[in-house]
Short mmCIF file of C-alpha atoms in Angstrom, two decimals:
data_model
loop_
_atom_site.label_atom_id
_atom_site.label_comp_id
_atom_site.label_asym_id
_atom_site.label_seq_id
_atom_site.Cartn_x
_atom_site.Cartn_y
_atom_site.Cartn_z
CA MET A 26 4.35 24.21 18.24
CA THR A 27 3.13 20.65 17.56
CA LEU A 28 3.70 18.39 14.55
CA SER A 29 1.52 15.26 14.24
CA LEU A 30 1.97 12.27 11.88
CA LEU A 31 -1.23 10.22 11.67
CA ALA A 32 -2.72 7.18 9.94
CA HIS A 33 -6.46 7.25 9.32
CA ALA A 34 -9.51 5.27 8.30
CA GLY A 35 -12.35 7.06 6.51
CA ASP A 36 -16.04 6.16 6.37
CA PRO A 37 -18.20 7.95 3.73
CA ILE A 38 -21.52 9.42 4.92
CA GLY A 39 -24.93 9.65 3.26
CA GLU A 40 -24.87 10.33 -0.49
CA PHE A 41 -21.13 9.66 -0.70
CA ASP A 42 -21.62 6.31 1.02
CA GLU A 43 -24.51 5.42 -1.32
CA ALA A 44 -22.51 6.32 -4.45
CA TRP A 45 -19.13 4.84 -3.51
CA GLY A 46 -19.89 2.69 -0.48
CA LYS A 47 -16.38 1.80 0.67
CA GLN A 48 -14.15 2.67 3.58
CA TYR A 49 -10.64 3.84 2.84
CA GLY A 50 -7.29 4.37 4.53
CA GLY A 51 -4.49 6.85 4.31
CA LEU A 52 -1.80 8.95 5.96
CA GLY A 53 -1.39 12.59 6.83
CA GLY A 54 -0.30 15.14 9.35
CA ASN A 55 -0.85 18.56 10.82
CA PHE A 56 0.99 21.29 12.64
CA SER A 57 -0.26 23.93 15.06
CA VAL A 58 1.18 27.14 16.49
CA PRO A 59 -0.10 28.78 19.72
CA PHE A 60 -1.76 32.21 19.88
CA ARG A 61 0.56 33.67 22.52
CA ARG A 62 -0.95 32.95 25.98
CA LEU A 63 -4.47 32.24 24.74
CA PRO A 64 -5.80 28.62 24.71
CA PHE A 65 -6.06 28.74 20.90
CA GLU A 66 -3.77 27.58 18.10
CA TRP A 67 -3.76 27.90 14.31
CA GLY A 68 -2.37 25.44 11.83
CA PHE A 69 -2.67 23.36 8.66
CA GLN A 70 -3.57 19.75 7.89
CA PHE A 71 -2.71 17.56 4.89
CA ASP A 72 -4.16 14.10 4.15
CA TRP A 73 -3.64 11.47 1.49
CA SER A 74 -6.22 8.67 1.08
CA SER A 75 -6.34 5.78 -1.38
CA MET A 76 -9.61 5.05 -3.20
CA GLY A 77 -8.14 2.00 -4.94
CA SER A 78 -5.88 0.97 -7.81
CA LYS A 79 -5.53 -1.48 -10.68
CA ARG A 80 -2.29 -2.88 -12.12
CA THR A 81 -1.39 -4.94 -15.18
CA VAL A 82 1.49 -5.68 -17.56
CA VAL A 83 1.25 -3.93 -20.96
CA ALA A 84 3.26 -3.94 -24.17
CA ILE A 85 5.48 -0.91 -24.86
CA ASP A 86 7.09 0.20 -28.10
CA GLU A 87 10.11 2.35 -27.30
CA GLN A 88 13.07 1.94 -29.65
CA THR A 89 15.50 3.19 -26.99
CA LEU A 90 14.49 0.48 -24.50
CA ALA A 91 15.35 -3.19 -24.54
CA ASP A 92 12.22 -4.21 -22.60
CA THR A 93 8.99 -4.70 -24.51
CA THR A 94 6.65 -4.71 -21.49
CA GLY A 95 6.01 -2.42 -18.56
CA ASP A 96 3.89 -2.26 -15.39
CA LEU A 97 0.83 -0.01 -15.83
CA THR A 98 -0.87 1.17 -12.64
CA VAL A 99 -4.04 3.26 -12.35
CA ARG A 100 -4.49 4.85 -8.91
CA SER A 101 -7.32 6.95 -7.49
CA ASN A 102 -6.45 9.16 -4.52
CA ILE A 103 -7.98 11.86 -2.35
CA TYR A 104 -5.80 14.76 -1.17
CA GLY A 105 -7.06 16.98 1.64
CA PHE A 106 -5.84 20.51 2.41
CA HIS A 107 -7.36 22.19 5.48
CA GLY A 108 -6.56 25.21 7.59
CA MET A 109 -7.49 24.76 11.22
CA VAL A 110 -8.20 26.71 14.40
CA ARG A 111 -7.68 24.72 17.62
CA PHE A 112 -9.06 25.23 21.12
CA LYS A 113 -6.70 23.49 23.57
CA PRO A 114 -7.56 24.57 27.12
CA PHE A 115 -5.10 22.36 29.05
CA GLN A 116 -1.33 22.02 28.93
CA GLY A 117 0.10 18.98 30.67
CA LYS A 118 0.49 15.24 30.26
CA VAL A 119 -3.02 14.88 28.77
CA MET A 120 -4.11 17.62 26.32
CA PRO A 121 -7.62 17.40 24.81
CA TYR A 122 -8.57 19.76 21.98
CA VAL A 123 -11.29 20.74 19.50
CA ASP A 124 -10.53 21.85 15.93
CA GLY A 125 -12.45 23.78 13.30
CA LEU A 126 -11.41 22.82 9.74
CA PHE A 127 -11.87 24.59 6.42
CA GLY A 128 -10.34 23.94 2.99
CA TRP A 129 -10.78 21.55 0.07
CA ARG A 130 -10.16 17.99 -1.13
CA THR A 131 -9.11 16.87 -4.61
CA PHE A 132 -10.13 13.52 -6.15
CA THR A 133 -7.50 12.46 -8.69
CA THR A 134 -6.85 9.41 -10.87
CA ARG A 135 -3.47 8.93 -12.58
CA THR A 136 -1.97 6.27 -14.85
CA LYS A 137 1.75 5.47 -14.64
CA VAL A 138 3.89 3.05 -16.64
CA LYS A 139 7.16 1.82 -15.13
CA VAL A 140 9.85 -0.21 -16.88
CA ASP A 141 12.72 -2.09 -15.25
CA GLY A 142 15.94 -0.15 -15.53
CA VAL A 143 14.22 3.20 -16.10
CA GLU A 144 14.33 5.66 -13.21
CA GLY A 145 10.90 7.10 -12.38
CA SER A 146 7.87 6.57 -14.61
CA LEU A 147 8.03 6.10 -18.36
CA THR A 148 4.62 7.84 -18.58
CA ASN A 149 2.56 9.68 -15.98
CA GLU A 150 -0.91 10.75 -17.11
CA ARG A 151 -3.68 12.40 -15.12
CA ASN A 152 -6.94 10.77 -16.21
CA ALA A 153 -9.37 12.79 -14.08
CA SER A 154 -9.35 15.38 -11.31
CA ASP A 155 -12.01 17.36 -9.45
CA ALA A 156 -12.09 19.37 -6.23
CA ALA A 157 -14.65 19.79 -3.45
CA GLY A 158 -14.89 22.45 -0.77
CA SER A 159 -14.55 20.91 2.67
CA ALA A 160 -15.26 22.07 6.23
CA GLY A 161 -15.88 20.40 9.56
CA TRP A 162 -14.66 19.76 13.07
CA ALA A 163 -12.47 17.37 15.01
CA VAL A 164 -11.95 16.31 18.62
CA GLY A 165 -8.76 14.73 19.83
CA VAL A 166 -6.38 14.10 22.69
CA MET A 167 -2.59 14.16 22.96
CA VAL A 168 -0.87 12.13 25.69
CA LYS A 169 2.74 13.05 26.40
CA LEU A 170 5.34 10.29 26.51
CA ASN A 171 8.08 12.80 27.40
CA ASP A 172 8.85 16.50 26.88
CA LYS A 173 9.19 16.08 23.09
CA LEU A 174 6.97 13.16 22.09
CA TYR A 175 3.26 12.36 22.39
CA VAL A 176 0.70 9.89 21.06
CA GLU A 177 -2.54 11.21 19.58
CA GLY A 178 -6.04 10.00 18.80
CA ARG A 179 -8.46 12.07 16.74
CA TYR A 180 -12.00 11.91 15.32
CA GLU A 181 -13.12 14.15 12.42
CA LYS A 182 -16.35 14.89 10.60
CA LEU A 183 -15.97 16.67 7.25
CA GLN A 184 -18.76 17.97 5.04
CA GLY A 185 -17.81 18.25 1.37
CA SER A 186 -19.46 19.81 -1.64
CA GLU A 187 -20.44 17.86 -4.77
CA VAL A 188 -17.57 16.25 -6.65
CA THR A 189 -17.11 13.91 -9.62
CA TYR A 190 -14.61 11.06 -9.23
CA VAL A 191 -13.53 7.89 -11.00
CA ASP A 192 -15.27 4.73 -9.85
CA PRO A 193 -12.25 2.41 -9.19
CA ALA A 194 -14.41 -0.68 -9.78
CA SER A 195 -15.11 0.50 -13.34
CA ILE A 196 -11.46 0.86 -14.45
CA ALA A 197 -10.63 -1.33 -17.45
CA ILE A 198 -7.28 -1.70 -19.23
CA ASP A 199 -7.08 -3.14 -22.75
CA GLY A 200 -4.20 -5.10 -24.24
CA SER A 201 -2.49 -2.03 -25.68
CA GLY A 202 -2.58 -0.16 -22.38
CA GLY A 203 -5.65 1.96 -23.08
CA VAL A 204 -7.53 2.94 -19.90
CA SER A 205 -11.30 3.41 -19.67
CA PHE A 206 -13.47 4.11 -16.62
CA GLY A 207 -16.80 5.40 -15.39
CA THR A 208 -17.39 8.24 -12.94
CA LYS A 209 -19.73 8.99 -10.07
CA THR A 210 -20.97 12.29 -8.67
CA SER A 211 -22.01 12.91 -5.07
CA ASN A 212 -21.25 15.04 -2.06
CA SER A 213 -18.08 14.12 -0.17
CA ASP A 214 -19.11 13.93 3.50
CA VAL A 215 -16.97 11.62 5.63
CA TYR A 216 -15.96 10.55 9.13
CA GLN A 217 -12.26 9.94 9.82
CA ILE A 218 -10.55 8.26 12.77
CA LYS A 219 -6.83 8.99 13.20
CA LEU A 220 -4.04 7.58 15.35
CA GLY A 221 -0.40 8.51 15.43
CA VAL A 222 2.50 10.25 17.11
CA GLY A 223 3.65 13.83 17.35
CA PHE A 224 6.45 16.12 18.38
CA LEU A 225 6.58 19.22 20.60
CA PHE A 226 8.86 22.10 19.66
#
């Protein structure tokens, strides 16, 4: 079994690039389990990517709190959930592989207000959320550092169905903490480059 922890950079393709037009970064990981003696493995991959955020100080009116202001943050994120089938023909110090990926990605924007002295968020509101089917492939290589640890590089291409998401550049916050924004709709095709470390079990 392998467990990988990876940082990534994403580059939108085609219609997604034309509509949004920005690269993004994020974190994620995957695990894989061998099919007995066959050179195949199955597993699951999770990714978090940031599309951007906006933060400001707003007035709050809570009789139970001494503070009269709080930090309001609006964040737009992409969450990816993919099953995977891996072909890994070689076991040794250098282990190249090819993955097939299938699943979905959610595009979510949330607003949170935090106040000093209050644990967690005073408010946590989901402004918008949509999901896109997602499938693609990846090629990568693991290089063992020892019997338990390896470094990994990986390149992915994902094709995603049409999705509607908040345009981070359009987010506006008024003096009372009201949030307004515009949305865009496009496919969600993307390239991703990943680097990280992993563990052998």
